[in-house]
Coordinates of N, CA and C in Angstrom, one line a residue:
M1 N 0.8 -1.2 0.0 CA 0.0 0.0 0.0 C 0.8 1.3 0.0
S2 N 2.1 1.2 0.6 CA 2.9 2.4 0.7 C 3.3 2.9 -0.7
M3 N 3.6 1.9 -1.6 CA 4.0 2.3 -3.0 C 2.8 2.9 -3.7
L4 N 1.6 2.3 -3.5 CA 0.4 2.9 -4.2 C 0.1 4.2 -3.6
N5 N 0.3 4.4 -2.3 CA 0.0 5.7 -1.7 C 0.9 6.8 -2.3
R6 N 2.2 6.4 -2.6 CA 3.1 7.4 -3.1 C 2.7 7.7 -4.6
L7 N 2.2 6.7 -5.3 CA 1.8 7.0 -6.7 C 0.5 7.7 -6.8
F8 N -0.5 7.3 -6.1 CA -1.8 7.8 -6.2 C -2.3 8.7 -5.1
G9 N -1.4 8.9 -4.0 CA -1.8 9.7 -2.9 C -2.6 8.9 -1.9
K10 N -2.4 9.2 -0.6 CA -3.1 8.5 0.5 C -4.5 8.9 0.6
P11 N -5.5 8.0 0.6 CA -6.9 8.5 0.7 C -7.2 9.2 2.0
K12 N -8.0 10.2 1.9 CA -8.4 11.0 3.0 C -9.2 10.2 4.0
Q13 N -10.0 9.3 3.5 CA -10.8 8.5 4.4 C -10.0 7.6 5.3
E14 N -8.8 7.1 4.8 CA -8.0 6.3 5.6 C -7.4 7.1 6.8
T15 N -7.0 8.4 6.5 CA -6.4 9.3 7.5 C -7.5 9.5 8.6
N16 N -8.7 9.8 8.2 CA -9.8 10.1 9.1 C -10.1 8.9 10.0
A17 N -10.1 7.7 9.4 CA -10.4 6.5 10.1 C -9.3 6.2 11.2
L18 N -8.0 6.4 10.8 CA -7.0 6.2 11.8 C -7.1 7.2 12.9
T19 N -7.4 8.4 12.6 CA -7.5 9.5 13.6 C -8.6 9.1 14.6
T20 N -9.8 8.7 14.0 CA -10.9 8.3 14.8 C -10.6 7.1 15.7
L21 N -10.0 6.1 15.2 CA -9.6 5.0 16.0 C -8.7 5.3 17.1
D22 N -7.7 6.2 16.9 CA -6.8 6.7 17.9 C -7.6 7.4 19.0
K23 N -8.6 8.2 18.6 CA -9.4 8.9 19.6 C -10.3 8.0 20.4
L24 N -10.8 7.0 19.8 CA -11.6 6.0 20.5 C -10.8 5.2 21.5
N25 N -9.6 4.9 21.1 CA -8.7 4.1 22.0 C -8.3 5.0 23.2
E26 N -8.1 6.2 23.0 CA -7.8 7.1 24.1 C -9.0 7.2 25.1
T27 N -10.1 7.4 24.5 CA -11.3 7.5 25.4 C -11.6 6.2 26.1
L28 N -11.3 5.1 25.5 CA -11.5 3.8 26.1 C -10.5 3.6 27.3
E29 N -9.3 4.0 27.1 CA -8.3 3.9 28.2 C -8.7 4.8 29.4
M30 N -9.2 6.0 29.1 CA -9.7 6.9 30.1 C -10.8 6.3 30.9
L31 N -11.8 5.7 30.3 CA -12.9 5.1 30.9 C -12.4 3.9 31.8
E32 N -11.5 3.1 31.3 CA -11.0 2.0 32.1 C -10.3 2.5 33.4
K33 N -9.5 3.6 33.3 CA -8.9 4.1 34.4 C -9.9 4.6 35.5
K34 N -10.9 5.3 34.9 CA -12.0 5.8 35.8 C -12.7 4.6 36.5
E35 N -13.0 3.6 35.8 CA -13.6 2.4 36.3 C -12.8 1.8 37.5
S36 N -11.5 1.7 37.2 CA -10.6 1.2 38.2 C -10.6 2.0 39.5
V37 N -10.6 3.3 39.4 CA -10.7 4.2 40.5 C -12.0 4.0 41.3
L38 N -13.1 3.9 40.6 CA -14.4 3.7 41.3 C -14.5 2.4 42.0
L39 N -13.9 1.4 41.4 CA -13.9 0.1 42.0 C -13.1 0.1 43.4
K40 N -12.0 0.8 43.4 CA -11.3 1.0 44.6 C -12.1 1.8 45.7
K41 N -12.7 2.8 45.2 CA -13.6 3.6 46.1 C -14.7 2.8 46.7
A42 N -15.3 2.0 45.8 CA -16.4 1.1 46.3 C -15.9 0.1 47.4
A43 N -14.7 -0.4 47.1 CA -14.1 -1.4 48.1 C -13.8 -0.7 49.4
V44 N -13.4 0.6 49.3 CA -13.1 1.3 50.6 C -14.4 1.5 51.4
E45 N -15.5 1.9 50.7 CA -16.7 2.1 51.4 C -17.2 0.8 52.0
V46 N -17.0 -0.3 51.4 CA -17.4 -1.6 52.0 C -16.6 -1.8 53.3
E47 N -15.3 -1.5 53.3 CA -14.5 -1.7 54.5 C -14.9 -0.8 55.6
K48 N -15.3 0.5 55.3 CA -15.8 1.4 56.2 C -17.1 1.0 56.9
A49 N -18.0 0.4 56.0 CA -19.2 -0.1 56.5 C -19.0 -1.2 57.5
R50 N -18.0 -2.1 57.3 CA -17.7 -3.1 58.2 C -17.2 -2.6 59.5
D51 N -16.4 -1.6 59.4 CA -15.8 -1.0 60.7 C -17.0 -0.3 61.5
F52 N -17.9 0.4 60.8 CA -19.0 1.0 61.5 C -19.9 0.0 62.1
T53 N -20.0 -1.1 61.4 CA -20.9 -2.2 61.9 C -20.3 -2.8 63.2
R54 N -19.0 -2.9 63.2 CA -18.4 -3.5 64.4 C -18.5 -2.5 65.6
S55 N -18.5 -1.2 65.3 CA -18.6 -0.2 66.4 C -20.1 0.2 66.7
K56 N -21.0 -0.6 66.1 CA -22.4 -0.4 66.4 C -22.9 0.9 65.8
N57 N -22.2 1.5 64.8 CA -22.7 2.8 64.2 C -23.4 2.4 62.9
K58 N -24.7 2.1 63.1 CA -25.5 1.6 62.0 C -25.7 2.7 61.0
R59 N -26.0 3.9 61.4 CA -26.3 5.0 60.5 C -25.1 5.3 59.6
A60 N -23.9 5.3 60.1 CA -22.7 5.6 59.3 C -22.4 4.4 58.3
A61 N -22.7 3.2 58.8 CA -22.4 2.0 57.9 C -23.4 2.1 56.7
I62 N -24.7 2.5 57.0 CA -25.6 2.6 55.8 C -25.2 3.7 54.9
Q63 N -24.6 4.8 55.4 CA -24.2 5.8 54.5 C -23.0 5.3 53.6
C64 N -22.2 4.5 54.2 CA -21.1 3.9 53.4 C -21.6 3.0 52.3
L65 N -22.6 2.3 52.6 CA -23.2 1.4 51.6 C -23.9 2.2 50.5
K66 N -24.5 3.3 50.8 CA -25.1 4.2 49.8 C -24.1 4.7 48.8
R67 N -23.0 5.2 49.4 CA -21.9 5.7 48.5 C -21.4 4.5 47.6
K68 N -21.3 3.4 48.2 CA -20.8 2.2 47.4 C -21.8 1.9 46.3
R69 N -23.1 2.1 46.5 CA -24.1 1.8 45.5 C -23.9 2.9 44.4
L70 N -23.7 4.1 44.8 CA -23.5 5.2 43.7 C -22.3 4.9 42.9
Y71 N -21.2 4.5 43.5 CA -20.0 4.1 42.8 C -20.3 2.9 41.8
E72 N -21.1 2.0 42.3 CA -21.4 0.8 41.4 C -22.2 1.3 40.2
Q73 N -23.1 2.2 40.4 CA -23.9 2.7 39.3 C -23.0 3.4 38.3
Q74 N -22.1 4.2 38.8 CA -21.1 4.8 37.8 C -20.3 3.8 37.1
I75 N -19.9 2.8 37.8 CA -19.1 1.7 37.2 C -19.9 1.0 36.1
E76 N -21.2 0.7 36.4 CA -22.0 0.1 35.4 C -22.2 1.0 34.2
Q77 N -22.4 2.3 34.4 CA -22.5 3.3 33.3 C -21.2 3.3 32.5
L78 N -20.1 3.3 33.2 CA -18.8 3.3 32.4 C -18.6 2.0 31.6
G79 N -19.2 0.9 32.1 CA -19.1 -0.4 31.4 C -19.9 -0.3 30.1
N80 N -21.1 0.4 30.2 CA -21.9 0.6 29.0 C -21.2 1.5 28.0
F81 N -20.5 2.5 28.5 CA -19.8 3.4 27.6 C -18.7 2.6 26.9
Q82 N -18.0 1.8 27.6 CA -16.9 1.0 27.0 C -17.4 0.0 26.0
L83 N -18.6 -0.5 26.3 CA -19.2 -1.5 25.3 C -19.6 -0.7 24.0
R84 N -20.1 0.5 24.1 CA -20.4 1.3 23.0 C -19.2 1.6 22.2
L85 N -18.1 2.0 22.9 CA -16.9 2.3 22.2 C -16.3 1.1 21.5
H86 N -16.3 0.0 22.1 CA -15.8 -1.3 21.4 C -16.7 -1.5 20.2
D87 N -18.0 -1.4 20.3 CA -18.8 -1.6 19.1 C -18.5 -0.6 18.0
Q88 N -18.3 0.6 18.4 CA -18.0 1.6 17.4 C -16.6 1.3 16.7
M89 N -15.6 0.9 17.5 CA -14.3 0.6 17.0 C -14.3 -0.6 16.0
I90 N -15.1 -1.6 16.4 CA -15.3 -2.8 15.5 C -15.9 -2.4 14.2
M91 N -17.0 -1.5 14.2 CA -17.6 -1.1 13.0 C -16.7 -0.2 12.1
L92 N -15.9 0.6 12.8 CA -15.0 1.5 12.1 C -13.9 0.7 11.5
E93 N -13.3 -0.2 12.2 CA -12.3 -1.1 11.6 C -12.8 -1.9 10.4
G94 N -14.0 -2.4 10.5 CA -14.6 -3.1 9.3 C -14.8 -2.1 8.2
A95 N -15.3 -0.9 8.4 CA -15.4 0.1 7.4 C -14.1 0.4 6.8
K96 N -13.1 0.6 7.6 CA -11.7 0.9 7.1 C -11.2 -0.2 6.2
A97 N -11.4 -1.5 6.6 CA -11.0 -2.6 5.8 C -11.7 -2.6 4.5
T98 N -13.0 -2.3 4.5 CA -13.8 -2.3 3.3 C -13.3 -1.2 2.4
T99 N -13.0 0.0 3.0 CA -12.6 1.1 2.1 C -11.2 0.8 1.5
E100 N -10.3 0.2 2.3 CA -9.0 -0.1 1.8 C -9.1 -1.2 0.6
T101 N -10.0 -2.1 0.8 CA -10.2 -3.1 -0.3 C -10.8 -2.5 -1.5
V102 N -11.8 -1.6 -1.4 CA -12.3 -0.9 -2.6 C -11.3 -0.1 -3.2
D103 N -10.5 0.6 -2.4 CA -9.4 1.5 -3.0 C -8.4 0.7 -3.7
A104 N -8.0 -0.5 -3.2 CA -7.1 -1.4 -3.8 C -7.6 -1.9 -5.2
L105 N -8.9 -2.3 -5.2 CA -9.6 -2.7 -6.4 C -9.6 -1.6 -7.4
R106 N -9.9 -0.4 -6.9 CA -10.0 0.8 -7.8 C -8.6 1.1 -8.4
T107 N -7.5 1.0 -7.6 CA -6.2 1.2 -8.1 C -5.8 0.1 -9.1
G108 N -6.2 -1.1 -8.8 CA -5.9 -2.2 -9.8 C -6.6 -2.0 -11.1
A109 N -7.9 -1.6 -11.0 CA -8.6 -1.3 -12.3 C -8.0 -0.2 -13.1
A110 N -7.5 0.9 -12.4 CA -6.9 2.0 -13.1 C -5.6 1.5 -13.7
A111 N -4.8 0.7 -13.0 CA -3.6 0.2 -13.6 C -3.9 -0.7 -14.8
M112 N -4.9 -1.5 -14.7 CA -5.3 -2.4 -15.9 C -5.7 -1.5 -17.1
K113 N -6.5 -0.5 -16.8 CA -7.0 0.4 -17.8 C -5.8 1.1 -18.5
A114 N -4.8 1.5 -17.7 CA -3.6 2.2 -18.3 C -2.9 1.2 -19.2
M115 N -2.7 0.0 -18.7 CA -2.0 -1.0 -19.6 C -2.8 -1.3 -20.8
H116 N -4.1 -1.4 -20.8 CA -4.9 -1.6 -22.0 C -4.8 -0.4 -22.9
K117 N -4.7 0.8 -22.4 CA -4.5 1.9 -23.2 C -3.2 1.9 -23.9
A118 N -2.2 1.5 -23.2 CA -0.8 1.4 -23.7 C -0.7 0.3 -24.8
T119 N -1.5 -0.7 -24.7 CA -1.4 -1.8 -25.7 C -2.8 -2.1 -26.2
N120 N -3.3 -1.2 -27.1 CA -4.7 -1.5 -27.6 C -4.6 -2.4 -28.8
I121 N -5.7 -2.8 -29.3 CA -5.8 -3.9 -30.4 C -5.1 -3.4 -31.6
D122 N -5.2 -2.1 -31.9 CA -4.6 -1.5 -33.1 C -3.1 -1.6 -33.1
D123 N -2.5 -1.4 -31.9 CA -1.1 -1.5 -31.8 C -0.7 -3.0 -32.0
V124 N -1.5 -3.9 -31.4 CA -1.1 -5.3 -31.5 C -1.2 -5.7 -33.0
D125 N -2.2 -5.3 -33.7 CA -2.4 -5.7 -35.1 C -1.2 -5.1 -35.9
K126 N -0.9 -3.9 -35.6 CA 0.3 -3.2 -36.3 C 1.6 -4.0 -36.1
T127 N 1.8 -4.4 -34.9 CA 3.0 -5.1 -34.5 C 3.0 -6.4 -35.3
M128 N 1.9 -7.1 -35.3 CA 1.9 -8.4 -36.0 C 2.1 -8.2 -37.5
D129 N 1.6 -7.2 -38.1 CA 1.8 -6.9 -39.5 C 3.3 -6.7 -39.8
E130 N 3.9 -5.9 -38.9 CA 5.4 -5.7 -39.0 C 6.2 -7.0 -38.9
I131 N 5.8 -7.9 -38.0 CA 6.5 -9.1 -37.8 C 6.3 -10.0 -39.1
N132 N 5.1 -10.0 -39.6 CA 4.8 -10.8 -40.8 C 5.6 -10.3 -42.0
E133 N 5.6 -8.9 -42.1 CA 6.4 -8.3 -43.2 C 7.9 -8.6 -43.1
Q134 N 8.4 -8.6 -41.9 CA 9.9 -8.9 -41.8 C 10.1 -10.3 -42.1
T135 N 9.2 -11.2 -41.7 CA 9.3 -12.7 -42.0 C 9.3 -12.9 -43.5
E136 N 8.4 -12.3 -44.2 CA 8.4 -12.4 -45.6 C 9.6 -11.9 -46.3
N137 N 10.1 -10.7 -45.8 CA 11.4 -10.2 -46.4 C 12.5 -11.2 -46.2
M138 N 12.6 -11.8 -45.0 CA 13.7 -12.7 -44.7 C 13.6 -13.9 -45.7
K139 N 12.3 -14.4 -45.9 CA 12.2 -15.5 -46.8 C 12.7 -15.2 -48.2
Q140 N 12.3 -14.0 -48.7 CA 12.8 -13.5 -50.0 C 14.3 -13.4 -50.1
I141 N 14.9 -12.9 -49.0 CA 16.4 -12.8 -49.0 C 17.0 -14.2 -49.1
Q142 N 16.4 -15.2 -48.3 CA 17.0 -16.5 -48.3 C 16.8 -17.2 -49.7
E143 N 15.7 -17.0 -50.3 CA 15.5 -17.5 -51.7 C 16.4 -16.9 -52.7
A144 N 16.7 -15.6 -52.5 CA 17.6 -14.9 -53.4 C 19.0 -15.5 -53.3
L145 N 19.4 -15.8 -52.0 CA 20.7 -16.3 -51.8 C 20.9 -17.7 -52.3
S146 N 19.8 -18.5 -52.2 CA 19.9 -19.9 -52.7 C 19.7 -20.0 -54.2
T147 N 19.3 -19.0 -54.9 CA 19.2 -19.1 -56.4 C 20.5 -19.2 -57.1
P148 N 20.8 -20.2 -58.0 CA 22.1 -20.3 -58.6 C 22.3 -19.1 -59.6
F149 N 23.6 -18.7 -59.7 CA 23.9 -17.6 -60.6 C 25.1 -18.0 -61.4
G150 N 25.5 -17.2 -62.4 CA 26.6 -17.5 -63.3 C 26.3 -18.6 -64.2
A151 N 27.3 -19.5 -64.5 CA 27.2 -20.6 -65.4 C 26.2 -21.6 -64.9
A152 N 26.1 -21.8 -63.6 CA 25.1 -22.7 -63.0 C 23.7 -22.3 -63.3
A153 N 23.4 -21.0 -63.5 CA 22.1 -20.6 -63.7 C 21.6 -21.0 -65.1
D154 N 22.5 -21.3 -66.0 CA 22.1 -21.6 -67.4 C 21.7 -23.1 -67.6
F155 N 22.0 -23.9 -66.6 CA 21.7 -25.3 -66.7 C 20.2 -25.6 -66.6
D156 N 19.7 -26.5 -67.6 CA 18.3 -26.9 -67.6 C 18.1 -28.1 -66.7
E157 N 17.2 -27.9 -65.7 CA 17.0 -29.0 -64.8 C 16.4 -30.2 -65.5
D158 N 15.5 -30.0 -66.5 CA 14.9 -31.1 -67.2 C 15.9 -31.9 -67.9
E159 N 16.9 -31.2 -68.6 CA 17.9 -31.9 -69.3 C 18.8 -32.7 -68.4
L160 N 19.1 -32.1 -67.2 CA 20.0 -32.9 -66.3 C 19.3 -34.1 -65.8
E161 N 18.0 -34.0 -65.5 CA 17.2 -35.2 -65.0 C 17.2 -36.3 -66.1
A162 N 17.0 -35.9 -67.4 CA 17.0 -36.8 -68.5 C 18.3 -37.5 -68.7
E163 N 19.4 -36.7 -68.5 CA 20.7 -37.3 -68.6 C 21.0 -38.3 -67.5
L164 N 20.5 -38.0 -66.3 CA 20.6 -38.9 -65.2 C 19.9 -40.2 -65.4
E165 N 18.7 -40.1 -66.0 CA 17.9 -41.3 -66.3 C 18.6 -42.2 -67.3
E166 N 19.3 -41.6 -68.3 CA 20.1 -42.3 -69.3 C 21.2 -43.1 -68.6
L167 N 21.9 -42.4 -67.7 CA 23.0 -43.0 -67.0 C 22.5 -44.2 -66.2
E168 N 21.4 -44.1 -65.5 CA 20.8 -45.2 -64.8 C 20.4 -46.3 -65.6
G169 N 19.8 -46.0 -66.8 CA 19.5 -47.1 -67.7 C 20.7 -47.8 -68.3
A170 N 21.7 -47.1 -68.7 CA 23.0 -47.7 -69.2 C 23.6 -48.6 -68.1
E171 N 23.6 -48.1 -66.9 CA 24.2 -48.9 -65.8 C 23.4 -50.2 -65.6
L172 N 22.1 -50.2 -65.7 CA 21.3 -51.4 -65.5 C 21.5 -52.3 -66.6
E173 N 21.6 -51.8 -67.9 CA 21.8 -52.7 -69.0 C 23.2 -53.4 -69.0
E174 N 24.2 -52.7 -68.5 CA 25.5 -53.2 -68.4 C 25.5 -54.4 -67.3
Q175 N 24.8 -54.2 -66.3 CA 24.7 -55.2 -65.3 C 24.0 -56.5 -65.8
L176 N 23.0 -56.3 -66.7 CA 22.3 -57.4 -67.2 C 23.1 -58.2 -68.2
L177 N 24.0 -57.5 -69.0 CA 24.9 -58.2 -70.0 C 26.0 -58.9 -69.4
Q178 N 26.4 -58.6 -68.2 CA 27.6 -59.3 -67.6 C 27.2 -60.8 -67.4
P179 N 28.2 -61.8 -67.8 CA 27.9 -63.2 -67.5 C 27.8 -63.5 -66.0
A180 N 27.0 -64.5 -65.7 CA 26.9 -64.9 -64.3 C 28.2 -65.6 -63.9
T181 N 28.7 -65.3 -62.8 CA 30.0 -65.9 -62.3 C 29.6 -66.8 -61.2
T182 N 30.3 -67.9 -61.2 CA 30.1 -68.9 -60.1 C 31.2 -68.8 -59.1
A183 N 30.9 -69.0 -58.0 CA 31.9 -68.9 -56.9 C 32.8 -70.1 -57.0
P184 N 34.1 -69.9 -56.9 CA 35.1 -71.1 -56.9 C 34.8 -72.0 -55.8
A185 N 35.0 -73.3 -56.1 CA 34.7 -74.3 -55.1 C 35.8 -74.2 -54.0
A186 N 35.3 -74.4 -52.8 CA 36.3 -74.3 -51.7 C 37.2 -75.5 -51.7
P187 N 38.5 -75.2 -51.5 CA 39.5 -76.4 -51.6 C 39.2 -77.3 -50.4
V188 N 39.4 -78.6 -50.7 CA 39.2 -79.6 -49.7 C 40.4 -79.7 -48.9
Q189 N 40.3 -79.5 -47.6 CA 41.5 -79.6 -46.7 C 41.6 -81.1 -46.3
V190 N 42.8 -81.6 -46.5 CA 43.1 -83.0 -46.1 C 43.9 -83.0 -44.8
P191 N 43.4 -83.7 -43.8 CA 44.1 -83.7 -42.5 C 45.5 -84.1 -42.7
A192 N 46.4 -83.6 -41.9 CA 47.8 -84.0 -41.9 C 48.0 -85.5 -41.6
G193 N 48.9 -86.2 -42.4 CA 49.2 -87.6 -42.1 C 48.2 -88.5 -42.7
S194 N 47.2 -88.0 -43.5 CA 46.3 -88.9 -44.1 C 46.5 -88.9 -45.6
Q195 N 46.3 -90.0 -46.4 CA 46.4 -90.1 -47.8 C 45.2 -89.6 -48.5
P196 N 45.4 -88.9 -49.7 CA 44.2 -88.5 -50.5 C 43.4 -89.7 -50.9
A197 N 42.1 -89.6 -51.0 CA 41.3 -90.7 -51.4 C 41.5 -91.0 -52.8
R198 N 41.7 -92.3 -53.1 CA 41.9 -92.8 -54.5 C 40.5 -92.9 -55.2
P199 N 40.6 -92.6 -56.6 CA 39.3 -92.7 -57.3 C 38.8 -94.1 -57.4
A200 N 37.5 -94.2 -57.5 CA 36.9 -95.5 -57.6 C 37.3 -96.2 -58.9
P201 N 37.3 -97.5 -59.0 CA 37.7 -98.2 -60.2 C 36.9 -97.8 -61.4
Q202 N 35.6 -97.7 -61.3 CA 34.8 -97.4 -62.5 C 35.1 -96.0 -63.0
K203 N 35.3 -95.0 -62.1 CA 35.7 -93.7 -62.5 C 37.0 -93.7 -63.2
R204 N 38.0 -94.5 -62.7 CA 39.3 -94.5 -63.3 C 39.3 -95.1 -64.7
M205 N 38.5 -96.1 -64.9 CA 38.3 -96.7 -66.2 C 37.7 -95.7 -67.2
A206 N 36.7 -95.0 -66.8 CA 36.1 -94.0 -67.7 C 37.1 -92.9 -68.1
E207 N 38.0 -92.6 -67.1 CA 39.0 -91.5 -67.5 C 40.0 -92.1 -68.5
E208 N 40.4 -93.4 -68.3 CA 41.3 -94.0 -69.3 C 40.7 -94.1 -70.7
D209 N 39.4 -94.4 -70.7 CA 38.7 -94.5 -72.1 C 38.7 -93.1 -72.7
E210 N 38.4 -92.1 -71.9 CA 38.4 -90.8 -72.5 C 39.7 -90.3 -72.9
L211 N 40.8 -90.7 -72.3 CA 42.1 -90.3 -72.7 C 42.5 -91.0 -74.0
A212 N 42.1 -92.3 -74.1 CA 42.4 -93.0 -75.3 C 41.7 -92.5 -76.5
A213 N 40.5 -92.1 -76.3 CA 39.7 -91.5 -77.4 C 40.3 -90.2 -77.9
L214 N 40.8 -89.4 -76.9 CA 41.5 -88.1 -77.2 C 42.8 -88.3 -78.0
Q215 N 43.5 -89.4 -77.7 CA 44.8 -89.6 -78.4 C 44.5 -90.1 -79.8
A216 N 43.4 -90.9 -80.0 CA 43.1 -91.3 -81.3 C 42.7 -90.2 -82.2
E217 N 41.9 -89.2 -81.7 CA 41.6 -88.0 -82.5 C 42.8 -87.2 -82.8
M218 N 43.7 -87.1 -82.0 CA 45.0 -86.4 -82.3 C 45.8 -87.1 -83.3
A219 N 45.8 -88.4 -83.4 CA 46.5 -89.2 -84.4 C 45.9 -89.0 -85.8
L220 N 44.6 -88.8 -85.9 CA 44.0 -88.6 -87.2 C 44.3 -87.2 -87.6

């Protein structure tokens, strides 16, 4: 609240409320002191009445009791005054709290209004338009920088794609024309100390017949 008071000024109602509360507190303290004095005086009259009763002075004892009654009446009246003051203070404190709450809400509403005035919808739209414009300019700059220039700008993209398709077709055709190759048979490993297996008799005879036929053809 102190910062708000410096900005917007301290409400006059709050000053009046504080002053009134201080005055009520002072009055309440004065009444309490008076009540304490009267209680002591009433107690003194009771002691005097007892003393006069012991000395058989009935008339003096009754006078003491009368004064004691008067003090008690004043004490009761002061109690009613204190009760009224307490009630007034409670109501005033409640009104002060209500006033402070309303003032705080009013201050918040004024601050919100000032902020809305500083950032109205026209300003927001204008700012968004500027952002979109700058974004579009940046896109155009990036496109300009990525556009080929010089000799590279004269290349026809369609021709380059057609040439690439021809290269892919020639590569595929070359792969189809290549003869199929068979993987060489893995050599048979013979364990150390063992003799290679001899060919079967029938296979050996067939090989001899084939060799003989080859020699006959060479003789012719």
